Each structure stands twice: as structure tokens, then as C-alpha cells.
Amino acid sequence: MLNNKGFSLVELLVATGIASVLLVMASRHTAFFYSALLKVQHTVAIEAEFQALQHVITAHLEQAGFLQQAISTQLAVSYANLPSVDISRFGTEALNSCFTFSYDQNSDGVITLTPNEFLGFRLRDHAIEYSVANRNCSQTHWHDLTDTNDIHISEFSITPLNPSSWGMTYEIYVKGSSSVISGISASTTFIVEVANVQ
């Protein structure tokens, strides 16, 4: 027969065992929830990156072909004489993964290098880049717009849709995944209407 001290020792051992099991379970749940939280944060970060890309690309592309001119000159320009958005690719990247264009950013009536009014976006080595200094799709010295340490862009494309007498509509598609946590990916498609190109 155990005395009071024996019961206390057994109770202490049982309580310690139960506490250990609860602590292990709590640690596992904490690790699970932390992992889930990281996945949510990285998914939100990719979606925010895509929204920023959409904003930047749309803000510039919708101005493509704009040239400050007198109203009489603008009315005299025929559809056939409108500038175009040049669509190509860099090296072995996917078709339609690069596009270049220009517009009169400072409304001085001419397209110039100072300020740089020749722009473009392309996919290269899993990053989206933007052009500077009138670079075409096959040239180097573009600048990264996305960081491959954060996001791995697997697809980027532009597709012309619905040509009309007033311009062109383009569909832009972007697909990417987290470079930090595997299994997290997202994609977006957006439309840009451009009035000053054919």
C-alpha cells in the first residue's frame, strides 16, 4: 500500500507526462499555424507584386503612341499611320513575352531619349524587366522589375485583341511562384486599352 508521498509522486509523474504531451501537441500546432501563416503572407505578397506590375504596365502601355499635336493634326492622322506596340521575345523565352513602345511623356511633341520615352517590358530568366535607353527585345541592359529572390515568373505574355478605328486592346498574362516557399503560385490577367496605336 502506497503512502501519501507515493501518491504524490505518481500524480506528479502522471501530471508531468500529460503536460509533456500537451506541450508537444501545442508545439506542433504552433509550427503548423506558423507555416500556414507564412504561406498566406507569401501568397499575399505575390498578389501584391502582381497588382503593382499591373499598375506600372497599364500606366505606361495605355499611353503608347501618344504624341502631343495640334487638334487639326490629330484629326488628320489616319488609322493606318498610327504607331504600333512591337511584340517579340528575348532569346529563347516564350513568344509574345516582350513588348516595346514609345510615347510623349513630357508632351513636347517629340519622342526623345532625354527623358527616355522609349519603354518596354519583357520576361527574361524568370524576371520581368523594363527597358531603358531605347532597347529592343533582343538587347541586353534592361532592368529587373521583379526580384527572382522573392518571385519566380514562369509566364508573361501580351496578346493583341479587338483592333478598331480608335486603337487596340491588349491582354497581359502573368504567372509566378514564390522563390521562398515551394507550392505557392498565382497568376493574373488584365486588359489594357490603348487608343493611340494600331
Short mmCIF file of C-alpha atoms in Angstrom, two decimals, residues 29-94:
data_model
loop_
_atom_site.label_atom_id
_atom_site.label_comp_id
_atom_site.label_asym_id
_atom_site.label_seq_id
_atom_site.Cartn_x
_atom_site.Cartn_y
_atom_site.Cartn_z
CA HIS A 29 0.07 23.13 -33.76
CA THR A 30 2.10 26.32 -33.37
CA ALA A 31 4.54 25.14 -36.08
CA PHE A 32 1.60 24.20 -38.33
CA PHE A 33 -0.13 27.56 -37.87
CA TYR A 34 3.16 29.44 -38.34
CA SER A 35 3.78 27.55 -41.59
CA ALA A 36 0.22 28.29 -42.74
CA LEU A 37 0.68 31.97 -41.84
CA LEU A 38 3.93 32.13 -43.86
CA LYS A 39 2.14 30.62 -46.87
CA VAL A 40 -0.65 33.18 -46.60
CA GLN A 41 1.87 36.02 -46.27
CA HIS A 42 3.80 34.88 -49.35
CA THR A 43 0.60 34.39 -51.35
CA VAL A 44 -0.49 37.92 -50.44
CA ALA A 45 3.00 39.22 -51.34
CA ILE A 46 2.81 37.63 -54.81
CA GLU A 47 -0.66 39.06 -55.39
CA ALA A 48 0.54 42.50 -54.25
CA GLU A 49 3.50 42.20 -56.64
CA PHE A 50 1.10 41.37 -59.47
CA GLN A 51 -1.09 44.37 -58.62
CA ALA A 52 1.97 46.64 -58.67
CA LEU A 53 3.03 45.17 -62.03
CA GLN A 54 -0.46 45.70 -63.41
CA HIS A 55 -0.44 49.31 -62.28
CA VAL A 56 3.00 50.08 -63.77
CA ILE A 57 2.40 48.28 -67.07
CA THR A 58 -1.08 49.74 -67.51
CA ALA A 59 0.00 53.29 -66.67
CA HIS A 60 2.65 53.23 -69.41
CA LEU A 61 1.09 50.96 -72.05
CA GLU A 62 -2.21 52.83 -72.20
CA GLN A 63 -0.19 55.91 -73.24
CA ALA A 64 1.63 54.07 -76.06
CA GLY A 65 1.71 56.04 -79.28
CA PHE A 66 0.67 59.32 -77.67
CA LEU A 67 2.30 62.36 -79.29
CA GLN A 68 1.28 65.88 -78.34
CA GLN A 69 -0.05 67.53 -81.50
CA ALA A 70 -2.47 70.20 -82.54
CA ILE A 71 -6.09 69.00 -82.81
CA SER A 72 -6.11 69.54 -86.59
CA THR A 73 -3.02 67.31 -86.93
CA GLN A 74 -4.52 64.64 -84.68
CA LEU A 75 -7.71 64.55 -86.75
CA ALA A 76 -5.71 64.22 -89.96
CA VAL A 77 -3.80 61.12 -88.76
CA SER A 78 -5.36 58.01 -90.29
CA TYR A 79 -5.63 54.66 -88.58
CA ALA A 80 -3.02 53.24 -90.97
CA ASN A 81 -0.46 55.80 -89.78
CA LEU A 82 -0.81 55.10 -86.06
CA PRO A 83 2.32 53.78 -84.32
CA SER A 84 2.36 50.22 -83.05
CA VAL A 85 3.34 48.24 -79.98
CA ASP A 86 6.14 45.91 -81.11
CA ILE A 87 5.70 42.40 -79.73
CA SER A 88 8.54 39.90 -79.73
CA ARG A 89 10.65 37.91 -77.23
CA PHE A 90 14.11 37.77 -75.77
CA GLY A 91 16.24 34.81 -76.93
CA THR A 92 14.50 31.53 -76.21
CA GLU A 93 11.79 32.96 -73.94
CA ALA A 94 8.16 32.32 -74.88
#
